[in-house]
C-alpha cells in the first residue's frame, strides 16, 4: 500500500504521542495545529486536514465534508453524537468513508465505574464514610440496615453494546435478573432483550436502571416524567451514557419525591452541572464529572486501538468498533 | 427430643423476634432481661441463663462457665474474639458444649462492602463525587487518569474463610491474580495459599491487600511497621476483619508517606475512631463505622440461620459455622 497520511487532533501525552508517531512510520502523520481540548469536543477547521487519508480524533465535520482524499475516520471517544445524523451517515456511505469509534477502549473502565456506583449505592458508601456511630447506639443498627445486598436483584440496562455485554459478565456472580433494551435486537444477545414497547413493565420490575443510551435524535430526553413514573418505587437510576438522554427536571422531581431512591450520574447537561443546580442539592443524587471512561492507560490504549485498526485497514480486514 | 430452653439476648426488631419465638415452639425461649446493645458487645450476667440448654446471642462468659445445662452456643456475630481463647476452647471441649457463630449471615454483605471499597478506590470515587471539572480543562484528563482498572491486578487476602471464598468468586470476571494466607492450609482452597513465612514476597507483589484476619492472640497488631514496609509502593490496604489486627500508628505512617496509596477500613481501634485521630486527617484513609456486615434483612437472616442450626441440632446433624 502506498504512503498514507494520518491526521491526528488528539492532545496526547508524550509517551502516547511517541507511540503513535513511531508506529505509524513509514506512513506520515499530520498533527493538528489546534488539537482537541478533550475527547469530547470538536476541533476547529485545519487546512492540512485536506491532505489526510485517515483522521484520528474528533475531526471537524466541515473538514470531513470538504476532503477529497479521506477514506477512514477513527473517533477518539465512545460517544459520537456530532456524527450520528442521517445526513452525515448518508454522506459517508456515499463517499465510501469508513467511520469507527474507540468504544472498546472505554468499556472496562465504564463498567467498573457503573459497578462502583452500584456497590457504593448498596453499601450506602457516601454516608458511611461520613458516619461516626458507636456500635452500641440504636442508630448503628438502623444505619447498617440501610444497606441492601446486590445479590439477586433486578437490573435493566438501556442500550445493549460492549458496556452492557461486559456488565452482564461482571454481574454474573451476583445472580441478578438482567434485562436489556436495544433499538434493533439481533437475537445473539447474552440477556433477554425487550423493545421500548415493553419498557413500562421492565421499569416497574427493575431495582437498578442503567442508562447507557447514546445521544441521538431518538434518545433526546428519553428518560422523561412518564418513564420515571413507570419506575418501581425505590429503584436506583444510573447514567453513564449521555446527559441529553435524561430530562433532568423530571429526574429531580422523581428523586425529590423519593420515588427513585437515588441517582448516580456520570453525565449531565451541561457538564459540569453548575453548583446551585437543583440536582446538586439532593442528598440522593451522586454526580461524577464524566470520568467513567477514564483510567491511567487511557491515552496509550486509545493509540493502541487506533494502531490495531490501522494494521487492519492496511490489510483490508474488518475494522473494530465500526459505526458507519 | 424433650423440651429445650433457648436463651436469647439479641435485641431483635419485632418481626425477627416473632419469627424466632413462633418457630422455636413448642420449645421454650428465655429472653434476656438485659439484651445486648449490639451484635458486638457482651451482655451482663442473667440468672435465667442457668435454665438454658442453648444460648443465642453474645452470652456472658461467666454465665456460660457457671451453667450446668448448656449444650450449644450460637454467637450472633462473625467475630468471636471474647470466646477465642485457649482456656475457653478447652473448657467447652471438656464439657461437650458446641459453639457456632453467624459468619455465613454476614459473608455476602462483607464481600459486597470490600468490593465496593475496591471499586470506589479504583474509580477515585470520593474525590470524583466532589469534583467540578469541565471536560475542556487540562485538569479533567489528569483527574480521569488517576483511576486505575481493577482487571488483571494482584490481590492478597489474609484470612481464608467464607468471605475469602466468596470474594474469589465475585472477583473472577476481573481476571485478577489472587493469593490467600491462612493459618492452617487444608489443601482444598480455591486459590494458592501461602504461609506467613512467604508473606513478605506476597506483600511486595500485591496491589490490593485485604485483611479479614480474626482477632486473637496471634493476630494482635499483625499489620505492624515491618509488614507495611513489605507492601508494594502504591498498594491499597483494606480491613474488614478486626481493628486490633492493625498497628494504626504504623498504618498512619505508611499512608502519610505515600508508601501505601490508600486504606479503606471498616474496623478500627476504638470504634468509632475519635474525630481528631491522625487517620481521620489523611486524605487517603477512608473509614466506615463497622457496617460491612450490615444489610436490610440482617436480623431476619440471623434468626433464620439460628433456626436452621436449631433444626439440625434436634436431628443430631452437623451444625453450620461451627467454631468449637
CSV table of N, CA, C and O in Angstrom, one decimal, chain A residues 37-41 106 108-109 112-113 115-117 119-120 122-123 125-126 128-129 131-136 140-141 143-145 147-151 166 169-170 173-175 264 271-272 275 280 286-296 298-299, chain B residues 37-41 106 108-109 112-113 115-117 119-120 123 125-126 128-129 131-136 140-141 143-145 147-151 166 169-170 173-175 264 271-272 275 280 286-296 298-299:
chain,number,residue,atom,x,y,z
A,37,UNK,N,-9.4,20.0,22.7
A,37,UNK,CA,-9.2,20.2,24.2
A,37,UNK,C,-9.6,19.0,25.0
A,37,UNK,O,-9.1,18.9,26.1
A,38,UNK,N,-10.4,18.2,24.5
A,38,UNK,CA,-10.8,17.0,25.2
A,38,UNK,C,-11.3,15.9,24.2
A,38,UNK,O,-11.4,16.2,23.0
A,39,UNK,N,-11.5,14.7,24.8
A,39,UNK,CA,-12.0,13.7,23.9
A,39,UNK,C,-13.5,13.9,23.5
A,39,UNK,O,-14.1,13.1,22.9
A,40,UNK,N,-14.0,15.0,24.0
A,40,UNK,CA,-15.5,15.2,23.8
A,40,UNK,C,-15.8,16.3,22.9
A,40,UNK,O,-17.0,16.5,22.5
A,41,UNK,N,-14.8,17.2,22.5
A,41,UNK,CA,-15.1,18.4,21.8
A,41,UNK,C,-14.5,18.4,20.4
A,41,UNK,O,-13.4,17.8,20.2
A,106,UNK,N,-12.9,2.2,26.2
A,106,UNK,CA,-13.5,2.7,27.4
A,106,UNK,C,-14.5,1.7,28.1
A,106,UNK,O,-15.0,2.0,29.2
A,108,UNK,N,-14.2,-1.3,29.7
A,108,UNK,CA,-13.9,-1.9,31.0
A,108,UNK,C,-14.0,-0.8,32.1
A,108,UNK,O,-14.5,-1.0,33.2
A,109,UNK,N,-13.4,0.4,31.8
A,109,UNK,CA,-13.5,1.5,32.7
A,109,UNK,C,-14.9,1.9,33.0
A,109,UNK,O,-15.3,2.1,34.2
A,112,UNK,N,-16.5,-0.7,35.2
A,112,UNK,CA,-16.0,-0.7,36.6
A,112,UNK,C,-16.6,0.6,37.3
A,112,UNK,O,-16.9,0.5,38.5
A,113,UNK,N,-16.8,1.6,36.5
A,113,UNK,CA,-17.4,2.8,37.1
A,113,UNK,C,-18.9,2.6,37.5
A,113,UNK,O,-19.3,2.9,38.7
A,115,UNK,N,-20.3,-0.2,38.1
A,115,UNK,CA,-20.3,-1.2,39.1
A,115,UNK,C,-19.9,-0.6,40.5
A,115,UNK,O,-20.5,-0.9,41.5
A,116,UNK,N,-19.0,0.3,40.4
A,116,UNK,CA,-18.6,1.1,41.7
A,116,UNK,C,-19.8,1.9,42.2
A,116,UNK,O,-20.1,1.9,43.4
A,117,UNK,N,-20.6,2.5,41.2
A,117,UNK,CA,-21.8,3.2,41.6
A,117,UNK,C,-22.8,2.3,42.3
A,117,UNK,O,-23.4,2.6,43.3
A,119,UNK,N,-22.4,-0.7,43.8
A,119,UNK,CA,-22.0,-1.2,45.1
A,119,UNK,C,-21.9,-0.1,46.1
A,119,UNK,O,-22.3,-0.3,47.3
A,120,UNK,N,-21.5,1.1,45.7
A,120,UNK,CA,-21.5,2.2,46.6
A,120,UNK,C,-22.9,2.6,47.1
A,120,UNK,O,-23.2,2.9,48.2
A,122,UNK,N,-25.5,0.4,47.2
A,122,UNK,CA,-26.0,-0.7,48.0
A,122,UNK,C,-25.4,-0.6,49.4
A,122,UNK,O,-26.0,-0.9,50.4
A,123,UNK,N,-24.1,-0.2,49.5
A,123,UNK,CA,-23.4,-0.1,50.8
A,123,UNK,C,-23.6,1.2,51.4
A,123,UNK,O,-23.0,1.5,52.5
A,125,UNK,N,-22.4,4.0,50.7
A,125,UNK,CA,-21.0,4.4,51.0
A,125,UNK,C,-20.7,5.8,51.2
A,125,UNK,O,-20.0,6.2,52.2
A,126,UNK,N,-21.3,6.8,50.5
A,126,UNK,CA,-21.0,8.2,50.8
A,126,UNK,C,-21.4,8.5,52.2
A,126,UNK,O,-20.7,9.3,52.9
A,128,UNK,N,-21.8,6.3,54.7
A,128,UNK,CA,-21.0,5.5,55.7
A,128,UNK,C,-19.6,6.2,55.9
A,128,UNK,O,-19.1,6.1,57.0
A,129,UNK,N,-19.0,6.8,54.9
A,129,UNK,CA,-17.7,7.4,55.0
A,129,UNK,C,-17.8,8.6,55.9
A,129,UNK,O,-16.8,9.1,56.5
A,131,UNK,N,-20.2,8.8,58.5
A,131,UNK,CA,-20.8,8.4,59.7
A,131,UNK,C,-19.8,8.3,60.9
A,131,UNK,O,-18.7,7.8,60.7
A,132,UNK,N,-20.2,8.7,62.1
A,132,UNK,CA,-19.4,8.5,63.3
A,132,UNK,C,-20.3,7.9,64.3
A,132,UNK,O,-20.8,8.5,65.3
A,133,UNK,N,-20.7,6.6,64.2
A,133,UNK,CA,-21.7,6.0,65.0
A,133,UNK,C,-21.0,4.9,65.9
A,133,UNK,O,-20.3,4.0,65.3
A,134,UNK,N,-21.3,4.9,67.1
A,134,UNK,CA,-20.8,3.9,68.0
A,134,UNK,C,-21.7,2.7,67.9
A,134,UNK,O,-22.9,2.7,67.7
A,135,UNK,N,-21.0,1.5,68.0
A,135,UNK,CA,-21.8,0.3,67.7
A,135,UNK,C,-22.7,-0.2,68.8
A,135,UNK,O,-23.4,-1.2,68.7
A,136,UNK,N,-22.8,0.6,69.9
A,136,UNK,CA,-23.8,0.3,70.9
A,136,UNK,C,-25.0,1.3,70.8
A,136,UNK,O,-26.0,1.2,71.6
A,140,UNK,N,-26.8,2.8,65.2
A,140,UNK,CA,-25.9,1.9,64.5
A,140,UNK,C,-26.6,0.8,63.7
A,140,UNK,O,-26.4,0.6,62.5
A,141,UNK,N,-27.5,0.1,64.4
A,141,UNK,CA,-28.3,-0.9,63.7
A,141,UNK,C,-29.1,-0.4,62.6
A,141,UNK,O,-29.2,-0.9,61.5
A,143,UNK,N,-28.6,2.3,60.8
A,143,UNK,CA,-27.7,2.6,59.7
A,143,UNK,C,-27.3,1.4,58.9
A,143,UNK,O,-27.3,1.4,57.7
A,144,UNK,N,-26.9,0.4,59.7
A,144,UNK,CA,-26.5,-0.9,59.0
A,144,UNK,C,-27.6,-1.4,58.1
A,144,UNK,O,-27.3,-1.9,57.0
A,145,UNK,N,-28.8,-1.3,58.5
A,145,UNK,CA,-29.9,-1.8,57.8
A,145,UNK,C,-30.4,-1.0,56.6
A,145,UNK,O,-31.2,-1.4,55.8
A,147,UNK,N,-28.3,-0.5,54.2
A,147,UNK,CA,-27.6,-1.2,53.1
A,147,UNK,C,-28.5,-2.4,52.6
A,147,UNK,O,-29.2,-3.0,53.4
A,148,UNK,N,-28.3,-2.6,51.3
A,148,UNK,CA,-29.1,-3.7,50.7
A,148,UNK,C,-28.1,-4.5,49.9
A,148,UNK,O,-27.2,-4.0,49.2
A,149,UNK,N,-28.3,-5.8,49.9
A,149,UNK,CA,-27.5,-6.7,49.1
A,149,UNK,C,-27.8,-6.6,47.7
A,149,UNK,O,-28.9,-6.4,47.3
A,150,UNK,N,-26.7,-6.6,46.8
A,150,UNK,CA,-26.9,-6.6,45.4
A,150,UNK,C,-27.4,-7.9,44.9
A,150,UNK,O,-28.2,-8.0,43.9
A,151,UNK,N,-27.0,-8.9,45.5
A,151,UNK,CA,-27.2,-10.3,45.0
A,151,UNK,C,-28.7,-10.5,44.9
A,151,UNK,O,-29.5,-10.2,45.7
A,166,UNK,N,-20.2,-6.6,28.8
A,166,UNK,CA,-19.2,-6.8,29.8
A,166,UNK,C,-19.9,-6.7,31.2
A,166,UNK,O,-19.5,-7.4,32.1
A,169,UNK,N,-21.3,-9.8,32.2
A,169,UNK,CA,-20.3,-10.8,32.7
A,169,UNK,C,-19.9,-10.5,34.1
A,169,UNK,O,-19.8,-11.4,34.9
A,170,UNK,N,-19.6,-9.2,34.5
A,170,UNK,CA,-19.1,-9.0,35.8
A,170,UNK,C,-20.2,-9.1,36.9
A,170,UNK,O,-19.9,-9.3,38.1
A,173,UNK,N,-21.6,-13.3,39.0
A,173,UNK,CA,-21.6,-13.9,40.4
A,173,UNK,C,-22.6,-13.4,41.3
A,173,UNK,O,-22.8,-14.0,42.4
A,174,UNK,N,-23.3,-12.4,41.0
A,174,UNK,CA,-24.4,-11.8,41.9
A,174,UNK,C,-25.8,-12.3,41.6
A,174,UNK,O,-26.7,-11.9,42.1
A,175,UNK,N,-25.8,-13.3,40.6
A,175,UNK,CA,-27.1,-13.9,40.3
A,175,UNK,C,-28.3,-13.0,40.2
A,175,UNK,O,-29.3,-13.2,40.9
A,264,UNK,N,-27.3,8.0,40.3
A,264,UNK,CA,-25.8,8.1,40.1
A,264,UNK,C,-25.5,8.5,38.7
A,264,UNK,O,-25.8,7.7,37.8
A,271,UNK,N,-22.1,19.9,31.4
A,271,UNK,CA,-21.1,19.3,32.2
A,271,UNK,C,-19.9,20.3,32.5
A,271,UNK,O,-19.5,20.9,31.5
A,272,UNK,N,-19.5,20.6,33.7
A,272,UNK,CA,-20.1,20.1,34.9
A,272,UNK,C,-21.4,20.8,35.2
A,272,UNK,O,-21.6,21.9,34.7
A,275,UNK,N,-23.1,24.7,40.1
A,275,UNK,CA,-23.0,24.4,41.6
A,275,UNK,C,-24.4,24.5,42.2
A,275,UNK,O,-24.7,23.7,43.1
A,280,UNK,N,-27.9,19.1,42.4
A,280,UNK,CA,-26.7,19.2,43.3
A,280,UNK,C,-27.2,19.3,44.8
A,280,UNK,O,-26.4,19.1,45.7
A,286,UNK,N,-26.0,11.5,43.1
A,286,UNK,CA,-24.5,11.5,43.2
A,286,UNK,C,-23.9,11.7,41.8
A,286,UNK,O,-24.3,11.0,40.8
A,287,UNK,N,-23.0,12.6,41.7
A,287,UNK,CA,-22.6,13.0,40.3
A,287,UNK,C,-21.1,13.0,40.2
A,287,UNK,O,-20.3,13.5,41.1
A,288,UNK,N,-20.5,12.3,39.2
A,288,UNK,CA,-19.1,12.4,38.9
A,288,UNK,C,-19.0,13.1,37.5
A,288,UNK,O,-19.9,13.1,36.7
A,289,UNK,N,-17.8,13.8,37.3
A,289,UNK,CA,-17.7,14.7,36.2
A,289,UNK,C,-17.3,14.0,34.8
A,289,UNK,O,-16.3,14.4,34.3
A,290,UNK,N,-18.1,13.1,34.3
A,290,UNK,CA,-17.8,12.4,33.0
A,290,UNK,C,-16.4,11.8,33.1
A,290,UNK,O,-15.6,12.1,32.2
A,291,UNK,N,-16.2,11.0,34.0
A,291,UNK,CA,-14.9,10.3,34.2
A,291,UNK,C,-15.0,8.8,34.1
A,291,UNK,O,-14.0,8.1,34.2
A,292,UNK,N,-16.2,8.2,33.8
A,292,UNK,CA,-16.4,6.8,33.8
A,292,UNK,C,-15.4,6.1,32.8
A,292,UNK,O,-14.9,5.0,33.1
A,293,UNK,N,-15.1,6.8,31.7
A,293,UNK,CA,-14.2,6.1,30.7
A,293,UNK,C,-12.8,6.3,31.0
A,293,UNK,O,-11.9,5.8,30.3
A,294,UNK,N,-12.4,7.1,32.0
A,294,UNK,CA,-11.0,7.5,32.2
A,294,UNK,C,-10.3,6.5,33.1
A,294,UNK,O,-10.8,5.9,34.0
A,295,UNK,N,-9.0,6.3,32.7
A,295,UNK,CA,-8.1,5.4,33.5
A,295,UNK,C,-6.7,5.7,33.1
A,295,UNK,O,-6.4,6.3,32.0
A,296,UNK,N,-5.8,5.3,34.0
A,296,UNK,CA,-4.4,5.6,33.8
A,296,UNK,C,-3.8,5.4,32.4
A,296,UNK,O,-3.1,6.3,31.9
A,298,UNK,N,-5.4,5.2,29.6
A,298,UNK,CA,-6.4,5.6,28.6
A,298,UNK,C,-5.9,6.0,27.2
A,298,UNK,O,-6.2,5.5,26.2
A,299,UNK,N,-4.9,7.0,27.3
A,299,UNK,CA,-4.4,7.5,26.0
A,299,UNK,C,-3.5,6.5,25.3
A,299,UNK,O,-3.6,6.4,24.0
B,37,UNK,N,-26.5,-4.6,73.5
B,37,UNK,CA,-26.7,-3.4,72.9
B,37,UNK,C,-26.4,-3.4,71.4
B,37,UNK,O,-26.8,-2.6,70.6
B,38,UNK,N,-25.6,-4.4,71.0
B,38,UNK,CA,-25.2,-4.6,69.6
B,38,UNK,C,-24.7,-6.0,69.4
B,38,UNK,O,-24.6,-6.7,70.4
B,39,UNK,N,-24.5,-6.3,68.2
B,39,UNK,CA,-24.0,-7.7,67.9
B,39,UNK,C,-22.5,-7.8,68.2
B,39,UNK,O,-22.0,-8.9,68.0
B,40,UNK,N,-21.9,-6.8,68.8
B,40,UNK,CA,-20.5,-6.9,69.1
B,40,UNK,C,-20.2,-6.9,70.6
B,40,UNK,O,-19.0,-7.1,70.9
B,41,UNK,N,-21.2,-6.6,71.4
B,41,UNK,CA,-20.8,-6.4,72.8
B,41,UNK,C,-21.5,-7.5,73.7
B,41,UNK,O,-22.6,-8.0,73.4
B,106,UNK,N,-23.2,-12.9,57.4
B,106,UNK,CA,-22.6,-11.6,57.1
B,106,UNK,C,-21.7,-11.7,55.8
B,106,UNK,O,-21.2,-10.7,55.4
B,108,UNK,N,-22.0,-12.4,52.5
B,108,UNK,CA,-22.3,-11.7,51.3
B,108,UNK,C,-22.2,-10.1,51.5
B,108,UNK,O,-21.6,-9.4,50.6
B,109,UNK,N,-22.7,-9.7,52.6
B,109,UNK,CA,-22.6,-8.2,52.9
B,109,UNK,C,-21.2,-7.8,53.0
B,109,UNK,O,-20.8,-6.7,52.4
B,112,UNK,N,-19.6,-7.7,49.5
B,112,UNK,CA,-20.1,-6.5,48.7
B,112,UNK,C,-19.4,-5.2,49.3
B,112,UNK,O,-19.1,-4.3,48.5
B,113,UNK,N,-19.2,-5.2,50.6
B,113,UNK,CA,-18.6,-4.0,51.2
B,113,UNK,C,-17.2,-3.8,50.7
B,113,UNK,O,-16.8,-2.7,50.3
B,115,UNK,N,-15.8,-5.1,48.2
B,115,UNK,CA,-15.8,-5.0,46.7
B,115,UNK,C,-16.1,-3.5,46.4
B,115,UNK,O,-15.5,-2.9,45.5
B,116,UNK,N,-17.1,-2.9,47.2
B,116,UNK,CA,-17.4,-1.5,47.0
B,116,UNK,C,-16.2,-0.7,47.3
B,116,UNK,O,-15.9,0.3,46.6
B,117,UNK,N,-15.5,-1.0,48.3
B,117,UNK,CA,-14.2,-0.3,48.7
B,117,UNK,C,-13.2,-0.4,47.5
B,117,UNK,O,-12.7,0.7,47.1
B,119,UNK,N,-13.7,-1.0,44.3
B,119,UNK,CA,-14.1,-0.3,43.1
B,119,UNK,C,-14.1,1.2,43.3
B,119,UNK,O,-13.7,2.0,42.4
B,120,UNK,N,-14.5,1.6,44.5
B,120,UNK,CA,-14.5,3.1,44.8
B,120,UNK,C,-13.1,3.6,44.8
B,120,UNK,O,-12.8,4.7,44.3
B,123,UNK,N,-11.9,3.8,41.1
B,123,UNK,CA,-12.6,4.9,40.4
B,123,UNK,C,-12.4,6.2,41.0
B,123,UNK,O,-13.0,7.2,40.6
B,125,UNK,N,-13.6,7.4,43.6
B,125,UNK,CA,-15.0,7.8,43.8
B,125,UNK,C,-15.2,8.9,44.8
B,125,UNK,O,-15.9,9.9,44.5
B,126,UNK,N,-14.6,8.9,46.0
B,126,UNK,CA,-14.9,10.0,46.9
B,126,UNK,C,-14.5,11.4,46.3
B,126,UNK,O,-15.2,12.4,46.5
B,128,UNK,N,-14.1,12.0,43.0
B,128,UNK,CA,-14.9,12.2,41.8
B,128,UNK,C,-16.3,12.8,42.2
B,128,UNK,O,-16.8,13.7,41.5
B,129,UNK,N,-16.8,12.4,43.3
B,129,UNK,CA,-18.2,12.9,43.7
B,129,UNK,C,-18.1,14.4,44.1
B,129,UNK,O,-19.1,15.1,44.2
B,131,UNK,N,-15.7,16.5,42.7
B,131,UNK,CA,-15.0,17.2,41.6
B,131,UNK,C,-16.0,18.0,40.8
B,131,UNK,O,-17.1,17.6,40.6
B,132,UNK,N,-15.6,19.2,40.4
B,132,UNK,CA,-16.4,20.1,39.5
B,132,UNK,C,-15.5,20.5,38.3
B,132,UNK,O,-15.0,21.6,38.3
B,133,UNK,N,-15.2,19.6,37.4
B,133,UNK,CA,-14.2,19.9,36.4
B,133,UNK,C,-14.8,19.8,35.0
B,133,UNK,O,-15.6,18.9,34.7
B,134,UNK,N,-14.5,20.9,34.3
B,134,UNK,CA,-15.1,21.0,32.9
B,134,UNK,C,-14.2,20.1,32.0
B,134,UNK,O,-13.0,20.0,32.2
B,135,UNK,N,-14.9,19.4,31.1
B,135,UNK,CA,-14.1,18.4,30.3
B,135,UNK,C,-13.2,19.1,29.2
B,135,UNK,O,-12.6,18.3,28.5
B,136,UNK,N,-13.1,20.4,29.2
B,136,UNK,CA,-12.1,21.0,28.3
B,136,UNK,C,-10.9,21.5,29.1
B,136,UNK,O,-9.9,22.0,28.6
B,140,UNK,N,-9.0,17.9,33.7
B,140,UNK,CA,-10.0,16.9,33.5
B,140,UNK,C,-9.3,15.6,33.1
B,140,UNK,O,-9.6,14.5,33.7
B,141,UNK,N,-8.4,15.7,32.1
B,141,UNK,CA,-7.7,14.5,31.7
B,141,UNK,C,-6.8,13.9,32.9
B,141,UNK,O,-6.8,12.7,33.1
B,143,UNK,N,-7.3,14.2,36.0
B,143,UNK,CA,-8.2,13.6,37.0
B,143,UNK,C,-8.7,12.2,36.5
B,143,UNK,O,-8.7,11.2,37.3
B,144,UNK,N,-9.1,12.1,35.3
B,144,UNK,CA,-9.5,10.8,34.7
B,144,UNK,C,-8.4,9.8,34.8
B,144,UNK,O,-8.7,8.6,35.1
B,145,UNK,N,-7.2,10.2,34.7
B,145,UNK,CA,-6.1,9.2,34.7
B,145,UNK,C,-5.6,8.8,36.1
B,145,UNK,O,-4.7,8.0,36.2
B,147,UNK,N,-7.7,7.3,37.9
B,147,UNK,CA,-8.4,6.0,38.0
B,147,UNK,C,-7.5,4.8,37.5
B,147,UNK,O,-6.8,5.0,36.5
B,148,UNK,N,-7.7,3.7,38.1
B,148,UNK,CA,-7.0,2.5,37.6
B,148,UNK,C,-7.9,1.4,37.4
B,148,UNK,O,-8.8,1.2,38.2
B,149,UNK,N,-7.8,0.6,36.4
B,149,UNK,CA,-8.6,-0.6,36.2
B,149,UNK,C,-8.3,-1.6,37.2
B,149,UNK,O,-7.2,-1.8,37.6
B,150,UNK,N,-9.4,-2.3,37.7
B,150,UNK,CA,-9.2,-3.4,38.6
B,150,UNK,C,-8.7,-4.6,37.9
B,150,UNK,O,-8.0,-5.4,38.4
B,151,UNK,N,-9.2,-4.8,36.6
B,151,UNK,CA,-8.9,-6.0,35.9
B,151,UNK,C,-7.4,-6.3,35.8
B,151,UNK,O,-6.6,-5.4,35.6
B,166,UNK,N,-16.0,-16.4,48.9
B,166,UNK,CA,-17.0,-15.7,48.1
B,166,UNK,C,-16.3,-14.5,47.3
B,166,UNK,O,-16.7,-14.3,46.2
B,169,UNK,N,-14.9,-15.7,44.2
B,169,UNK,CA,-16.0,-15.9,43.2
B,169,UNK,C,-16.4,-14.6,42.5
B,169,UNK,O,-16.5,-14.5,41.3
B,170,UNK,N,-16.6,-13.6,43.3
B,170,UNK,CA,-17.1,-12.3,42.7
B,170,UNK,C,-16.0,-11.6,41.9
B,170,UNK,O,-16.3,-10.8,41.0
B,173,UNK,N,-14.6,-12.5,37.3
B,173,UNK,CA,-14.7,-11.8,35.9
B,173,UNK,C,-13.6,-10.8,35.7
B,173,UNK,O,-13.4,-10.3,34.6
B,174,UNK,N,-12.9,-10.4,36.8
B,174,UNK,CA,-11.8,-9.4,36.7
B,174,UNK,C,-10.4,-10.0,36.5
B,174,UNK,O,-9.5,-9.2,36.4
B,175,UNK,N,-10.4,-11.3,36.3
B,175,UNK,CA,-9.1,-12.0,36.0
B,175,UNK,C,-7.9,-11.5,36.8
B,175,UNK,O,-6.9,-11.1,36.2
B,264,UNK,N,-8.7,1.5,53.3
B,264,UNK,CA,-10.2,1.5,53.4
B,264,UNK,C,-10.5,0.6,54.6
B,264,UNK,O,-10.2,-0.6,54.5
B,271,UNK,N,-13.8,2.0,68.1
B,271,UNK,CA,-14.9,2.3,67.1
B,271,UNK,C,-15.9,3.1,67.8
B,271,UNK,O,-16.4,2.7,68.8
B,272,UNK,N,-16.4,4.2,67.2
B,272,UNK,CA,-15.7,4.8,66.1
B,272,UNK,C,-14.4,5.5,66.5
B,272,UNK,O,-14.2,5.8,67.6
B,275,UNK,N,-12.7,11.8,66.5
B,275,UNK,CA,-12.7,12.7,65.3
B,275,UNK,C,-11.4,13.3,65.0
B,275,UNK,O,-11.1,13.5,63.8
B,280,UNK,N,-7.9,10.1,60.7
B,280,UNK,CA,-9.1,10.9,60.1
B,280,UNK,C,-8.6,12.1,59.3
B,280,UNK,O,-9.4,12.7,58.6
B,286,UNK,N,-10.0,6.0,54.3
B,286,UNK,CA,-11.4,6.0,54.2
B,286,UNK,C,-12.0,5.0,55.2
B,286,UNK,O,-11.6,3.9,55.2
B,287,UNK,N,-12.9,5.5,56.0
B,287,UNK,CA,-13.3,4.7,57.2
B,287,UNK,C,-14.9,4.7,57.2
B,287,UNK,O,-15.6,5.7,57.1
B,288,UNK,N,-15.4,3.4,57.3
B,288,UNK,CA,-16.8,3.3,57.6
B,288,UNK,C,-16.9,2.6,59.0
B,288,UNK,O,-16.0,2.0,59.5
B,289,UNK,N,-18.1,2.9,59.6
B,289,UNK,CA,-18.2,2.5,61.1
B,289,UNK,C,-18.7,1.1,61.4
B,289,UNK,O,-19.7,0.9,62.0
B,290,UNK,N,-17.8,0.1,61.0
B,290,UNK,CA,-18.2,-1.3,61.2
B,290,UNK,C,-19.6,-1.6,60.7
B,290,UNK,O,-20.4,-2.1,61.5
B,291,UNK,N,-19.8,-1.4,59.5
B,291,UNK,CA,-21.1,-1.7,58.9
B,291,UNK,C,-21.0,-2.7,57.7
B,291,UNK,O,-22.0,-3.0,57.1
B,292,UNK,N,-19.8,-3.3,57.5
B,292,UNK,CA,-19.7,-4.2,56.3
B,292,UNK,C,-20.6,-5.3,56.4
B,292,UNK,O,-21.1,-5.8,55.4
B,293,UNK,N,-20.9,-5.8,57.6
B,293,UNK,CA,-21.8,-7.0,57.7
B,293,UNK,C,-23.3,-6.6,57.7
B,293,UNK,O,-24.1,-7.5,57.7
B,294,UNK,N,-23.6,-5.3,57.7
B,294,UNK,CA,-25.0,-4.9,57.9
B,294,UNK,C,-25.8,-4.9,56.6
B,294,UNK,O,-25.3,-4.4,55.6
B,295,UNK,N,-27.0,-5.3,56.6
B,295,UNK,CA,-27.9,-5.1,55.5
B,295,UNK,C,-29.4,-5.3,56.0
B,295,UNK,O,-29.6,-5.7,57.1
B,296,UNK,N,-30.3,-4.8,55.1
B,296,UNK,CA,-31.7,-4.7,55.5
B,296,UNK,C,-32.2,-6.0,56.2
B,296,UNK,O,-33.0,-5.8,57.2
B,298,UNK,N,-30.6,-8.3,57.8
B,298,UNK,CA,-29.6,-8.9,58.6
B,298,UNK,C,-30.2,-9.7,59.8
B,298,UNK,O,-29.9,-10.8,60.1
B,299,UNK,N,-31.1,-9.1,60.6
B,299,UNK,CA,-31.7,-9.7,61.8
B,299,UNK,C,-32.6,-10.9,61.4
B,299,UNK,O,-32.5,-11.9,62.1
